[in-house]
Amino acid sequence: MPKPILFVTRRLPASIEALAVQDYDARLTPSDVAIDDLIARAEGADAILCCPGDVLDAKAIAALPASVKVIGTFSVGYDHVDVAAAKARGIKVCNTPDVLSVATAECAMLLIMGAARRAGEGERLVRSGKWQGWAPTQLLGTQVSDRRLGIFGMGRIGREIARMARGFNMEIHYRDMARLPVELEHGAIFHDNDDSFLPLCQVLSLNAPGSEGTRHWLNADRIAKLPPGAVVVNAARGTLVDDDALIAALRSGQIAAAGLDVYNNEPHLNPDYLTLENVMLLPHLGSATTETRDAMGRIVLSGIGAILAGQTPTNLVA
Ligand code: DGY
């Protein structure tokens, strides 16, 4: 029996490409950059393995060849795939939950520490060759330990951040649609409204999924409710942030520092960020560890395989 045809839109770790070739008639793509002829290259494929940045909106889904039965995304976030449009065409979607929670939480902690302690500025100073040695007033930042951390979106990644932040003796508050079961809270304090939550957030970490409901959640009104000098980090989706509002608050000092791994309109982030010293910028590398990317590849391939075999994998989105 011929193997199913799997169209892979981006270069994957070598171990995962080998697995794809073993189990599928795999059409690999040796590129790290999103391709612009995704639809044409999906012709005849049973499944597509795509990535964040591959826009599979309603128009693209409508244009997919009839052969496509599954879209697997090499990510936990699936805001780049119009799941309702896929469902309407009978195309199933799967993703990579759980396996990247620790790596992404580590990245959020890196941003918290880096923004609060001005690591980006320090690194730039050393590299510039202009550093003149230790000085009592040089690059003074904000201590993170013993501060209050607010987590917007207490899913798997948010809970990992809370676990790590407890090591810094941070007091954890969270905002979500519903309270977690108490055994998952580990003492974190739930807020069902912004007015009780935001004024407590000396550090605010955004960890909700990208969706219409969370679009530009961090706007000027909410920023005004944060304590002056708060630190804000985003390792979730750029769409959660109103860039103009965040940039204005970074300029005024209402927000002391920010750490961003994700952006609106990636990779074309708002150029004003590049002019600000008090924002640490990373290139969407939350899940970028060798072991995590390997695990992501395995889970998405196994989900695609299960769906093609008529089963319902645990990583089925819809
Ligand atoms: C995800 O999985 O959604 C990340 O943003 C990419 O690692």
CSV table of C-alpha atoms and ligand atoms in Angstrom, one decimal:
chain,number,residue,atom,x,y,z
A,1,MET,CA,0.0,0.0,0.0
A,2,PRO,CA,1.4,3.4,-0.9
A,3,LYS,CA,2.4,5.7,2.0
A,4,PRO,CA,0.2,8.8,2.5
A,5,ILE,CA,1.6,12.0,1.1
A,6,LEU,CA,2.7,14.5,3.7
A,7,PHE,CA,3.6,18.0,2.7
A,8,VAL,CA,5.9,19.6,5.2
A,9,THR,CA,6.0,23.4,4.8
A,10,ARG,CA,9.3,24.1,6.6
A,11,ARG,CA,12.6,22.6,7.4
A,12,LEU,CA,12.3,20.4,10.5
A,13,PRO,CA,14.9,18.9,12.9
A,14,ALA,CA,16.8,16.1,11.1
A,15,SER,CA,15.4,13.4,13.3
A,16,ILE,CA,11.8,14.5,12.6
A,17,GLU,CA,12.4,14.7,8.9
A,18,ALA,CA,13.8,11.2,9.0
A,19,LEU,CA,10.7,10.0,10.8
A,20,ALA,CA,8.5,11.7,8.3
A,21,VAL,CA,10.3,10.0,5.4
A,22,GLN,CA,10.0,6.7,7.2
A,23,ASP,CA,6.2,6.9,7.6
A,24,TYR,CA,5.1,9.0,4.7
A,25,ASP,CA,5.7,9.9,1.1
A,26,ALA,CA,7.1,13.1,2.5
A,27,ARG,CA,7.5,16.3,0.5
A,28,LEU,CA,10.0,18.2,2.6
A,29,THR,CA,10.9,21.9,2.3
A,30,PRO,CA,14.5,22.9,3.0
A,31,SER,CA,13.6,26.4,4.1
A,32,ASP,CA,13.3,28.2,7.5
A,33,VAL,CA,11.2,30.9,5.9
A,34,ALA,CA,7.5,30.7,5.2
A,35,ILE,CA,6.9,29.7,1.5
A,36,ASP,CA,4.4,31.6,-0.6
A,37,ASP,CA,3.2,28.8,-2.8
A,38,LEU,CA,1.9,26.6,0.0
A,39,ILE,CA,-1.5,25.9,-1.6
A,40,ALA,CA,0.1,24.8,-5.0
A,41,ARG,CA,2.6,22.5,-3.2
A,42,ALA,CA,-0.2,20.8,-1.2
A,43,GLU,CA,-1.6,19.4,-4.4
A,44,GLY,CA,-2.3,15.7,-3.9
A,45,ALA,CA,-1.2,15.7,-0.3
A,46,ASP,CA,-3.1,13.8,2.3
A,47,ALA,CA,-1.8,15.9,5.1
A,48,ILE,CA,0.0,19.2,5.7
A,49,LEU,CA,2.5,19.7,8.4
A,50,CYS,CA,2.6,23.5,8.8
A,51,CYS,CA,4.2,26.0,11.3
A,52,PRO,CA,3.3,29.3,12.9
A,53,GLY,CA,3.6,31.9,10.2
A,54,ASP,CA,2.0,29.7,7.6
A,55,VAL,CA,-1.3,31.5,7.1
A,56,LEU,CA,-4.1,29.0,6.7
A,57,ASP,CA,-7.0,31.4,7.0
A,58,ALA,CA,-10.5,30.7,5.5
A,59,LYS,CA,-9.4,31.8,2.0
A,60,ALA,CA,-6.4,29.5,2.1
A,61,ILE,CA,-8.4,26.6,3.5
A,62,ALA,CA,-11.0,27.0,0.8
A,63,ALA,CA,-8.2,26.8,-1.8
A,64,LEU,CA,-6.6,23.6,-0.5
A,65,PRO,CA,-6.8,20.6,-2.7
A,66,ALA,CA,-9.6,18.1,-1.9
A,67,SER,CA,-7.0,15.4,-1.1
A,68,VAL,CA,-6.0,17.2,2.2
A,69,LYS,CA,-7.6,15.5,5.2
A,70,VAL,CA,-5.3,16.7,8.1
A,71,ILE,CA,-3.4,19.8,9.0
A,72,GLY,CA,-0.9,19.3,11.7
A,73,THR,CA,0.8,22.4,13.1
A,74,PHE,CA,4.3,22.3,14.6
A,75,SER,CA,3.2,24.5,17.5
A,76,VAL,CA,0.7,24.5,20.3
A,77,GLY,CA,-0.8,27.7,19.1
A,78,TYR,CA,-3.1,27.3,16.1
A,79,ASP,CA,-4.3,30.9,15.6
A,80,HIS,CA,-2.7,30.8,12.1
A,81,VAL,CA,-5.2,28.1,11.1
A,82,ASP,CA,-8.9,28.8,10.7
A,83,VAL,CA,-10.1,25.7,12.5
A,84,ALA,CA,-13.8,26.4,11.8
A,85,ALA,CA,-13.1,26.7,8.1
A,86,ALA,CA,-11.1,23.5,8.2
A,87,LYS,CA,-13.8,21.7,10.1
A,88,ALA,CA,-16.4,22.9,7.5
A,89,ARG,CA,-14.3,21.2,4.8
A,90,GLY,CA,-13.9,18.0,6.9
A,91,ILE,CA,-10.2,18.7,7.5
A,92,LYS,CA,-9.0,17.8,11.0
A,93,VAL,CA,-6.4,19.8,12.8
A,94,CYS,CA,-3.8,18.7,15.4
A,95,ASN,CA,-1.0,20.5,17.3
A,96,THR,CA,1.8,20.0,19.9
A,97,PRO,CA,0.4,20.5,23.4
A,98,ASP,CA,2.2,19.9,26.7
A,99,VAL,CA,5.6,19.0,25.3
A,100,LEU,CA,6.7,22.7,25.0
A,101,SER,CA,5.3,24.0,28.3
A,102,VAL,CA,8.6,23.9,30.2
A,103,ALA,CA,10.7,25.4,27.4
A,104,THR,CA,8.2,28.2,26.8
A,105,ALA,CA,8.0,28.9,30.5
A,106,GLU,CA,11.8,29.0,30.7
A,107,CYS,CA,11.7,31.6,27.9
A,108,ALA,CA,9.1,33.7,29.8
A,109,MET,CA,11.4,33.5,32.9
A,110,LEU,CA,14.3,34.6,30.8
A,111,LEU,CA,12.3,37.6,29.6
A,112,ILE,CA,11.2,38.4,33.1
A,113,MET,CA,14.8,38.3,34.4
A,114,GLY,CA,16.3,39.9,31.3
A,115,ALA,CA,13.8,42.8,31.3
A,116,ALA,CA,13.9,43.4,35.0
A,117,ARG,CA,17.7,43.2,35.3
A,118,ARG,CA,18.3,45.1,32.0
A,119,ALA,CA,20.3,42.2,30.5
A,120,GLY,CA,19.7,43.4,26.9
A,121,GLU,CA,21.2,46.8,27.6
A,122,GLY,CA,24.1,45.2,29.6
A,123,GLU,CA,24.9,42.9,26.7
A,124,ARG,CA,24.8,45.7,24.2
A,125,LEU,CA,27.1,47.8,26.4
A,126,VAL,CA,29.7,45.1,26.7
A,127,ARG,CA,29.6,44.3,23.0
A,128,SER,CA,29.9,48.0,22.1
A,129,GLY,CA,33.3,48.1,23.7
A,130,LYS,CA,32.2,51.2,25.7
A,131,TRP,CA,31.9,49.5,29.1
A,132,GLN,CA,34.2,51.2,31.6
A,133,GLY,CA,33.8,48.9,34.5
A,134,TRP,CA,31.7,48.4,37.6
A,135,ALA,CA,29.8,51.5,38.9
A,136,PRO,CA,27.4,51.8,41.8
A,137,THR,CA,24.7,53.4,39.6
A,138,GLN,CA,25.2,51.5,36.4
A,139,LEU,CA,22.2,49.8,34.8
A,140,LEU,CA,20.1,49.5,38.0
A,141,GLY,CA,17.2,47.2,37.5
A,142,THR,CA,14.3,45.8,39.5
A,143,GLN,CA,14.6,42.8,41.8
A,144,VAL,CA,12.3,40.0,40.8
A,145,SER,CA,12.4,37.9,44.0
A,146,ASP,CA,9.6,38.4,46.5
A,147,ARG,CA,7.6,40.5,43.9
A,148,ARG,CA,4.0,39.8,42.7
A,149,LEU,CA,3.7,38.0,39.4
A,150,GLY,CA,0.5,38.3,37.5
A,151,ILE,CA,-0.2,35.6,34.9
A,152,PHE,CA,-2.8,36.3,32.2
A,153,GLY,CA,-3.7,32.8,31.0
A,154,MET,CA,-3.1,30.1,33.5
A,155,GLY,CA,-3.0,27.2,31.1
A,156,ARG,CA,-0.1,24.6,31.0
A,157,ILE,CA,2.5,27.2,30.2
A,158,GLY,CA,1.2,29.7,32.7
A,159,ARG,CA,1.3,27.1,35.4
A,160,GLU,CA,4.9,26.1,34.5
A,161,ILE,CA,5.9,29.8,34.9
A,162,ALA,CA,4.1,29.9,38.3
A,163,ARG,CA,6.0,26.8,39.3
A,164,MET,CA,9.4,28.3,38.3
A,165,ALA,CA,8.5,31.7,39.8
A,166,ARG,CA,7.8,30.1,43.2
A,167,GLY,CA,11.6,29.4,43.3
A,168,PHE,CA,12.0,33.2,43.3
A,169,ASN,CA,9.5,33.4,46.2
A,170,MET,CA,7.1,35.4,43.9
A,171,GLU,CA,3.5,35.8,44.9
A,172,ILE,CA,1.4,34.4,42.1
A,173,HIS,CA,-1.9,36.0,40.9
A,174,TYR,CA,-3.7,34.9,37.8
A,175,ARG,CA,-6.5,36.0,35.5
A,176,ASP,CA,-8.4,33.5,33.4
A,177,MET,CA,-11.9,32.8,32.3
A,178,ALA,CA,-12.4,30.4,35.2
A,179,ARG,CA,-10.7,29.4,38.4
A,180,LEU,CA,-8.5,26.3,38.3
A,181,PRO,CA,-9.2,23.3,40.4
A,182,VAL,CA,-7.5,24.1,43.7
A,183,GLU,CA,-5.0,21.3,43.4
A,184,LEU,CA,-3.6,23.0,40.3
A,185,GLU,CA,-3.3,26.4,41.9
A,186,HIS,CA,-0.5,25.7,44.4
A,187,GLY,CA,-1.5,28.8,46.2
A,188,ALA,CA,-1.9,31.1,43.2
A,189,ILE,CA,-4.6,33.6,43.6
A,190,PHE,CA,-7.4,33.8,41.0
A,191,HIS,CA,-8.9,37.1,39.8
A,192,ASP,CA,-12.2,37.2,37.8
A,193,ASN,CA,-11.7,40.8,36.8
A,194,ASP,CA,-9.0,43.2,35.6
A,195,ASP,CA,-9.5,45.8,38.3
A,196,SER,CA,-8.5,43.5,41.1
A,197,PHE,CA,-5.8,41.8,39.1
A,198,LEU,CA,-3.8,44.5,37.2
A,199,PRO,CA,-2.9,46.8,40.1
A,200,LEU,CA,-1.2,43.9,41.8
A,201,CYS,CA,1.0,42.9,38.8
A,202,GLN,CA,4.5,44.1,39.5
A,203,VAL,CA,5.5,41.7,36.8
A,204,LEU,CA,2.8,40.7,34.2
A,205,SER,CA,3.3,37.6,32.0
A,206,LEU,CA,1.0,37.2,29.0
A,207,ASN,CA,0.2,33.5,28.4
A,208,ALA,CA,-3.2,33.4,26.8
A,209,PRO,CA,-3.7,32.0,23.3
A,210,GLY,CA,-4.0,34.3,20.4
A,211,SER,CA,-7.6,34.7,19.4
A,212,GLU,CA,-10.2,37.4,18.6
A,213,GLY,CA,-11.1,37.4,22.3
A,214,THR,CA,-7.6,38.2,23.4
A,215,ARG,CA,-6.7,40.5,20.6
A,216,HIS,CA,-4.9,43.6,21.9
A,217,TRP,CA,-5.9,42.6,25.5
A,218,LEU,CA,-2.9,44.6,26.8
A,219,ASN,CA,-4.2,48.1,25.7
A,220,ALA,CA,-3.8,51.6,27.1
A,221,ASP,CA,-6.7,51.2,29.6
A,222,ARG,CA,-5.2,48.0,31.1
A,223,ILE,CA,-1.7,49.4,31.1
A,224,ALA,CA,-3.0,52.4,33.1
A,225,LYS,CA,-4.2,49.9,35.8
A,226,LEU,CA,-0.7,48.3,36.3
A,227,PRO,CA,1.4,49.6,39.1
A,228,PRO,CA,3.9,52.3,37.9
A,229,GLY,CA,7.2,50.7,36.9
A,230,ALA,CA,5.7,47.3,36.2
A,231,VAL,CA,7.6,44.7,34.0
A,232,VAL,CA,5.6,43.1,31.2
A,233,VAL,CA,6.6,40.0,29.2
A,234,ASN,CA,5.0,38.2,26.3
A,235,ALA,CA,6.0,34.7,25.2
A,236,ALA,CA,2.5,33.8,24.0
A,237,ARG,CA,1.3,35.7,20.9
A,238,GLY,CA,2.0,39.2,19.6
A,239,THR,CA,-1.6,39.8,19.0
A,240,LEU,CA,-2.3,40.1,22.7
A,241,VAL,CA,-0.6,43.4,22.8
A,242,ASP,CA,-1.6,46.8,21.4
A,243,ASP,CA,1.9,47.8,20.3
A,244,ASP,CA,1.3,51.6,20.3
A,245,ALA,CA,0.0,51.5,23.9
A,246,LEU,CA,3.0,49.4,25.1
A,247,ILE,CA,5.5,51.5,23.3
A,248,ALA,CA,4.0,54.7,24.8
A,249,ALA,CA,4.1,53.2,28.3
A,250,LEU,CA,7.7,52.1,27.8
A,251,ARG,CA,8.6,55.6,26.7
A,252,SER,CA,6.8,57.3,29.7
A,253,GLY,CA,8.2,54.8,32.2
A,254,GLN,CA,4.7,53.6,33.3
A,255,ILE,CA,6.1,50.3,32.3
A,256,ALA,CA,9.7,50.1,33.4
A,257,ALA,CA,10.7,47.3,31.0
A,258,ALA,CA,9.3,44.7,28.7
A,259,GLY,CA,10.5,41.3,27.4
A,260,LEU,CA,9.0,40.2,24.1
A,261,ASP,CA,9.4,36.9,22.2
A,262,VAL,CA,6.4,37.3,20.0
A,263,TYR,CA,5.0,40.2,17.9
A,264,ASN,CA,2.1,41.4,15.8
A,265,ASN,CA,2.8,40.7,12.2
A,266,GLU,CA,5.9,38.6,12.7
A,267,PRO,CA,8.7,38.9,11.7
A,268,HIS,CA,7.9,42.6,10.8
A,269,LEU,CA,7.6,43.9,14.3
A,270,ASN,CA,6.7,47.5,15.1
A,271,PRO,CA,10.1,49.3,14.4
A,272,ASP,CA,9.6,51.6,17.4
A,273,TYR,CA,10.5,48.7,19.6
A,274,LEU,CA,14.0,48.8,18.1
A,275,THR,CA,14.5,52.3,19.3
A,276,LEU,CA,13.8,51.5,23.0
A,277,GLU,CA,16.5,50.4,25.4
A,278,ASN,CA,14.1,49.1,28.0
A,279,VAL,CA,12.6,46.3,25.9
A,280,MET,CA,14.3,42.9,25.5
A,281,LEU,CA,13.5,41.4,22.1
A,282,LEU,CA,13.8,37.7,21.2
A,283,PRO,CA,12.9,36.1,17.9
A,284,HIS,CA,10.0,33.8,18.9
A,285,LEU,CA,12.2,31.1,20.4
A,286,GLY,CA,10.0,30.0,23.3
A,287,SER,CA,10.0,26.3,22.4
A,288,ALA,CA,13.4,26.4,20.7
A,289,THR,CA,15.3,23.7,22.5
A,290,THR,CA,16.6,20.6,20.8
A,291,GLU,CA,14.6,18.2,23.0
A,292,THR,CA,11.4,20.2,22.8
A,293,ARG,CA,11.5,20.6,19.0
A,294,ASP,CA,12.1,16.8,18.8
A,295,ALA,CA,9.1,16.1,21.0
A,296,MET,CA,7.0,18.6,19.1
A,297,GLY,CA,7.8,16.8,15.8
A,298,ARG,CA,7.0,13.4,17.3
A,299,ILE,CA,3.7,14.4,18.7
A,300,VAL,CA,2.5,16.2,15.6
A,301,LEU,CA,3.5,13.3,13.3
A,302,SER,CA,1.8,10.8,15.6
A,303,GLY,CA,-1.4,13.0,15.6
A,304,ILE,CA,-1.4,13.2,11.8
A,305,GLY,CA,-0.8,9.4,11.6
A,306,ALA,CA,-3.6,8.6,14.0
A,307,ILE,CA,-6.1,10.9,12.2
A,308,LEU,CA,-5.3,9.4,8.8
A,309,ALA,CA,-5.8,5.9,10.5
A,310,GLY,CA,-9.3,7.0,11.6
A,311,GLN,CA,-8.4,7.5,15.2
A,312,THR,CA,-8.8,10.4,17.6
A,313,PRO,CA,-5.4,11.5,19.0
A,314,THR,CA,-5.1,13.4,22.2
A,315,ASN,CA,-3.6,16.4,20.3
A,316,LEU,CA,-6.7,16.8,18.1
A,317,VAL,CA,-7.7,20.4,18.0
A,318,ALA,CA,-10.9,19.9,16.0
B,1,DGY,C1,3.8,27.5,19.7
B,1,DGY,O1,4.0,26.3,19.8
B,1,DGY,O2,2.6,28.0,19.5
B,1,DGY,C2,4.9,28.4,19.7
B,1,DGY,O3,4.6,29.8,19.6
B,1,DGY,C3,6.0,28.0,18.7
B,1,DGY,O4,6.8,27.2,19.4
